[in-house]
Short mmCIF file of C-alpha atoms in Angstrom, two decimals:
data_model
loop_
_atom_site.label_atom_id
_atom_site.label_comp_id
_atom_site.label_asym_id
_atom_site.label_seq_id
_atom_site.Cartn_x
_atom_site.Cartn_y
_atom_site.Cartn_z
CA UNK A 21 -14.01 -1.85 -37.76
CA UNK A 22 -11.93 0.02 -40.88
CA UNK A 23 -11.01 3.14 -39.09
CA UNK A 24 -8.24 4.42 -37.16
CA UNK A 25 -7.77 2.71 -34.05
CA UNK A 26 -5.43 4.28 -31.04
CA UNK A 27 -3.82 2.47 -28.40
CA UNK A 28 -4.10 2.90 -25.26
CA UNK A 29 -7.33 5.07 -24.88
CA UNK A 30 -6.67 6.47 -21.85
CA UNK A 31 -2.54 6.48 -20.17
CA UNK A 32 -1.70 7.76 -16.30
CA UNK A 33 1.86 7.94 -15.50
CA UNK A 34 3.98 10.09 -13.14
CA UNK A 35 6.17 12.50 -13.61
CA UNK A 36 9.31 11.83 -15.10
CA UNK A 37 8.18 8.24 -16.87
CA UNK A 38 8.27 7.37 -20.59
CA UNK A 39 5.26 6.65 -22.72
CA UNK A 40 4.26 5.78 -26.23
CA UNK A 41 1.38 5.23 -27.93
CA UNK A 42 0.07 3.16 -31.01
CA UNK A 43 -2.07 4.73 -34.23
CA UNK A 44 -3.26 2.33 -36.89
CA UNK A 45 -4.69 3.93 -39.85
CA UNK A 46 -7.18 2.87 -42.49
CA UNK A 47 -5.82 0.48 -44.31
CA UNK A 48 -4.22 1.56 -47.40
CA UNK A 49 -4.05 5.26 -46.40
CA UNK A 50 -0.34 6.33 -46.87
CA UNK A 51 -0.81 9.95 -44.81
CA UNK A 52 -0.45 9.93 -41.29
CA UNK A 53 -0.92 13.06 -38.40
CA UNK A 54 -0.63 13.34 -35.08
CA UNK A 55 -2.31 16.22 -33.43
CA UNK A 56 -2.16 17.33 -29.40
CA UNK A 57 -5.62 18.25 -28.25
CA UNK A 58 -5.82 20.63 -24.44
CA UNK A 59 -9.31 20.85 -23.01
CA UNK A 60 -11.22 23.41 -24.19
CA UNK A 61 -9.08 23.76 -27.33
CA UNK A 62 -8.96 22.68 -31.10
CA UNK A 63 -6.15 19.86 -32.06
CA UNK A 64 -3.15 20.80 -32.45
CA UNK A 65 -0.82 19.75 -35.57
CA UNK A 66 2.20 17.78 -34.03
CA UNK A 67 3.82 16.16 -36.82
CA UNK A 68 2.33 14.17 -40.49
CA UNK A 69 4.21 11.21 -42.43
CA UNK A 70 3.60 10.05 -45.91
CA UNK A 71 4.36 6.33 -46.27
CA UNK A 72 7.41 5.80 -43.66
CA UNK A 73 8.95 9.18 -44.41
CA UNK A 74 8.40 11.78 -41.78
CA UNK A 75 7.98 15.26 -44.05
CA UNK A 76 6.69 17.61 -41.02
CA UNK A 77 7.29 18.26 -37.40
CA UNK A 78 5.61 21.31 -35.73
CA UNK A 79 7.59 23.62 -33.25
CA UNK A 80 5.28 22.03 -30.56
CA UNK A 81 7.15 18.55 -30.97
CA UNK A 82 10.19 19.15 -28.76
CA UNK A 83 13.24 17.22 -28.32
CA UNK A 84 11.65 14.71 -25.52
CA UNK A 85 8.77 13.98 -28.58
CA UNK A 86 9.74 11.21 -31.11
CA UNK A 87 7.21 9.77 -33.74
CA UNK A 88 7.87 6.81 -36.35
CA UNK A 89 6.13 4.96 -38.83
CA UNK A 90 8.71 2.07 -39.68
CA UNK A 91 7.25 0.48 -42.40
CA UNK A 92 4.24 3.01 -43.41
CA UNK A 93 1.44 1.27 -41.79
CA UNK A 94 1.10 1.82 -38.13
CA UNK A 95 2.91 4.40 -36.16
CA UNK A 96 4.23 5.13 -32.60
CA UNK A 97 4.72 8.94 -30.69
CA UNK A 98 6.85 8.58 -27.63
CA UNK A 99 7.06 11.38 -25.22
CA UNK A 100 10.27 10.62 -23.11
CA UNK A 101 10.69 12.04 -19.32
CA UNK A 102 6.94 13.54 -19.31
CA UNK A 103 5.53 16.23 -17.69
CA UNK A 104 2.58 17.72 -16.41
CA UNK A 105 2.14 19.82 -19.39
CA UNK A 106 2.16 17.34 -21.36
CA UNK A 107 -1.43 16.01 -19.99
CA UNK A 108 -3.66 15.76 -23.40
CA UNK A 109 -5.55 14.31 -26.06
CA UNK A 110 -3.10 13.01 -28.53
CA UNK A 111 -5.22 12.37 -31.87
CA UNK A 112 -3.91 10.40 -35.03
CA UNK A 113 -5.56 10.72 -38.56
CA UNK A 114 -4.90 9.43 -41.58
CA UNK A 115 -6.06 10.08 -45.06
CA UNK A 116 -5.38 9.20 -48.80
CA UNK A 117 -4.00 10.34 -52.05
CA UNK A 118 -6.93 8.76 -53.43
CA UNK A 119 -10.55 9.34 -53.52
CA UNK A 120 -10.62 12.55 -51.28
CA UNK A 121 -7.55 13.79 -50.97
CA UNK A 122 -8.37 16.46 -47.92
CA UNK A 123 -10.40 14.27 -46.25
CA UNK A 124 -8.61 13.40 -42.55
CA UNK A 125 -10.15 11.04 -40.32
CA UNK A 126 -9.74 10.65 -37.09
CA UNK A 127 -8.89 8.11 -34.17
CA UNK A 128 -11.01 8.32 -30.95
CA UNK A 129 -7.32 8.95 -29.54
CA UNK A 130 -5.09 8.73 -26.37
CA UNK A 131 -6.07 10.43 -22.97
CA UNK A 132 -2.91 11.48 -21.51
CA UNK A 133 -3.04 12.24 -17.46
CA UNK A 134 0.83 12.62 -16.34
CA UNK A 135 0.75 13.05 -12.59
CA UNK B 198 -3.35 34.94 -32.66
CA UNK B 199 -5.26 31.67 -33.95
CA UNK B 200 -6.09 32.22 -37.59
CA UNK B 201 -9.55 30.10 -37.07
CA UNK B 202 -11.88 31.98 -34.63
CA UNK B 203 -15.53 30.70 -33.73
CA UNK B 204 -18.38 32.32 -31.97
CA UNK B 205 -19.96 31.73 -29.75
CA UNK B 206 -17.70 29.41 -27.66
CA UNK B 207 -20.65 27.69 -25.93
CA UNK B 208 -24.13 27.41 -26.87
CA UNK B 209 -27.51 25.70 -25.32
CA UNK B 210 -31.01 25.29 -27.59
CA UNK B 211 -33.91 23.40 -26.95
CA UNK B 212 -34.42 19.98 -28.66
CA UNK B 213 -35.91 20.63 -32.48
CA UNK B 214 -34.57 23.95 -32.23
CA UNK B 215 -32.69 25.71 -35.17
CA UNK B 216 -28.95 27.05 -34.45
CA UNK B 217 -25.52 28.88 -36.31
CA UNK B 218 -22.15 28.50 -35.35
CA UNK B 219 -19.83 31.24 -36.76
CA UNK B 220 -16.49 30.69 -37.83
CA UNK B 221 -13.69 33.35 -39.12
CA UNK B 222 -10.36 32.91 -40.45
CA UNK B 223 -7.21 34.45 -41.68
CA UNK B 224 -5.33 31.74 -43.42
CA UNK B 225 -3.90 32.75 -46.37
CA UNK B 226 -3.89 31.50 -49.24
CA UNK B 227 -7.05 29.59 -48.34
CA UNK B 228 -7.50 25.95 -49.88
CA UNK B 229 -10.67 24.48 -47.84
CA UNK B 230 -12.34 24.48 -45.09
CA UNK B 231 -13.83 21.71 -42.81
CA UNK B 232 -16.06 21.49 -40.53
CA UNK B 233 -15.87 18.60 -37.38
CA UNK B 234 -18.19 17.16 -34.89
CA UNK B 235 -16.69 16.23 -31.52
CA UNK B 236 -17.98 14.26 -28.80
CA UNK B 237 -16.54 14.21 -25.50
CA UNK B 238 -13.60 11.90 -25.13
CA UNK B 239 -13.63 10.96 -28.96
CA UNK B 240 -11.70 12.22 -32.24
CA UNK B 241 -13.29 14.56 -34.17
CA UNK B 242 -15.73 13.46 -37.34
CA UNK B 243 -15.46 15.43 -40.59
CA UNK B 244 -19.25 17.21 -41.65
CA UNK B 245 -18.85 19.13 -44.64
CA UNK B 246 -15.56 20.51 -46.42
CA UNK B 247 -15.65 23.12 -49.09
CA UNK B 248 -13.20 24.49 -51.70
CA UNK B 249 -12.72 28.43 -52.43
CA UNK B 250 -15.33 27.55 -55.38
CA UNK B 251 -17.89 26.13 -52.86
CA UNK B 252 -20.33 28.53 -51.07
CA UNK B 253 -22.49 25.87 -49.62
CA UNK B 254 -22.62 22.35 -48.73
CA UNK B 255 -25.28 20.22 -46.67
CA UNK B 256 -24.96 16.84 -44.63
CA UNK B 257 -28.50 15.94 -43.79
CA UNK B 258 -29.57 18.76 -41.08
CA UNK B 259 -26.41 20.55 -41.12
CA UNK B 260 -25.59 22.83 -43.68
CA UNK B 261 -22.17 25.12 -44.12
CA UNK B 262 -21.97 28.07 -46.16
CA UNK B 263 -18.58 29.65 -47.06
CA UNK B 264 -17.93 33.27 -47.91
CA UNK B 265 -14.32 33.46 -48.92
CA UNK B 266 -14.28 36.94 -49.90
CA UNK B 267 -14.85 38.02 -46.25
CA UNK B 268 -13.51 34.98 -44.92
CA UNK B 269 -16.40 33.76 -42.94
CA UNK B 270 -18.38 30.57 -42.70
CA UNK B 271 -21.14 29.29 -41.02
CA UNK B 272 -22.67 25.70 -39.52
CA UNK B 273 -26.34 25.90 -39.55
CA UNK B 274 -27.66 22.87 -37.63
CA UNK B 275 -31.55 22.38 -38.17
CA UNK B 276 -34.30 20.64 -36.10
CA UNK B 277 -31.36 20.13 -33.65
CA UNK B 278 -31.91 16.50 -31.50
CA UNK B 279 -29.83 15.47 -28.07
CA UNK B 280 -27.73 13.73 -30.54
CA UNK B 281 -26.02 17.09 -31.70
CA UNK B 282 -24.56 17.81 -28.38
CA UNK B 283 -20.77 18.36 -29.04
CA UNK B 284 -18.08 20.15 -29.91
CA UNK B 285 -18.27 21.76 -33.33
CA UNK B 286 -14.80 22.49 -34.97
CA UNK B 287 -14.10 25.06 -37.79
CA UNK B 288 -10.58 23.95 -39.31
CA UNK B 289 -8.68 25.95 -42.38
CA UNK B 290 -6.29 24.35 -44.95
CA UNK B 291 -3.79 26.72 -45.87
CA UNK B 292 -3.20 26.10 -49.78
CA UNK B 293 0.23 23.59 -50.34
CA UNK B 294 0.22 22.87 -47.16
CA UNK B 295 -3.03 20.44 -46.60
CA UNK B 296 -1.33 18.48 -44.11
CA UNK B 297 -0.87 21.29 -41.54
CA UNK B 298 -4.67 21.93 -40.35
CA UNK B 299 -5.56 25.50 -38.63
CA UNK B 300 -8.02 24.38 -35.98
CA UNK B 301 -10.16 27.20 -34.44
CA UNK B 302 -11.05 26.70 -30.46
CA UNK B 303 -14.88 24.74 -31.37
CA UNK B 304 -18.24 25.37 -30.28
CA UNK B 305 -19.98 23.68 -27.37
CA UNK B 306 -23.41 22.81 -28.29
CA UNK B 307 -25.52 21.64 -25.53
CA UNK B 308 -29.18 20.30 -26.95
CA UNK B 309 -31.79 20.10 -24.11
CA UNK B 310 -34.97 18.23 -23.98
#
């Protein structure tokens, strides 16, 4: 399987704990996104890299929210002390600078229950 | 306010059935527009994306049209099957700034036998 791929697909913690979660794009593509997702709602934009650099961070990314992409392949978004609000869908995408440049596609993403 | 509105928020059609989903927007300046299918529990799968200079654009039995004058579009889904159950998404591009996506809230189509 070529696309994205998101680990885990589904996370439970409490209260309190720290989690992160894995996004592997298609190979080759140098744009990454992360995107929240609340049910009954549209995604989100959280935050996009291009290669390792991180060029965007949306006001919805707060302080206990950290996202890398070391060496522009995979990437990781940690949410630190979590809370109930942050229950959701967390989505990656990537896409290229070749081909079709608007194209994004997606990972089946992370279910995130915090309890 | 969301800048991507779509209408009707939930929707049920018999199997082989024609439908329309309606989408609005205010992003300006526009660049394209996408729409996604979403089933439950999965990411969202691109269907059709159109530039300003595009004012219609098919994917087998779906078809989008694009009126960027009054800033409207529409997802016409034809001989609808049990398959087509999902979310549809309407999402604007603001020009410059393709990265940052303007989602709307999605459709909930519900096909019944």
């Amino acid at each position: 399987d070529t696309g994205v791929s998101q680990d885990p697909r589904h996370k439970i913690t409490k209260r309190g704990q720290n989690v992160t979660f894995r996004c592997d794009p298609i190979s080759e593509h140098n744009r990454l996104y992360w995107y929240r997702q609340t049910l009954g709602q549209g995604p989100e934009f959280l935050t996009y890299f291009q290669n390792e650099a991180q060029l965007e961070k949306s006001r919805l990314l707060s302080d206990r929210f950290s996202a890398e992409r070391p060496k522009g392949s995979f990437s990781t978004l940690e949410i630190q002390r979590t809370e109930q609000g942050d229950s959701a869908m967390y989505l990656c995408a990537s896409s290229s600078k070749q081909g079709k440049p608007y194209e994004q596609y997606f990972g089946p993403g992370t279910r995130l229950t915090v309890t | 306010k969301n800048q991507v509105e779509q209408s009707p928020q939930s929707l049920i059609i018999l199997e082989g059935k024609n439908c329309t989903l309606q989408c609005n927007y205010t992003v300006s300046p526009f660049s394209n527009l996408r729409w996604y299918k979403q089933d439950t529990g999965r990411g969202p799968v691109s269907l059709t994306i159109m530039t300003f200079s595009e004012n219609t654009k098919s994917n087998g039995r779906y078809t989008a049209t694009l009126d960027a004058d009054t800033k409207q579009s529409s997802l016409h889904i034809t001989a609808s099957q049990l398959s087509d159950s999902a979310s549809y998404i309407c999402v604007v591009s603001r020009l410059n700034s393709g990265y940052a996506l303007n989602f709307g809230k999605g459709t909930s189509l519900l096909v019944t036998p």
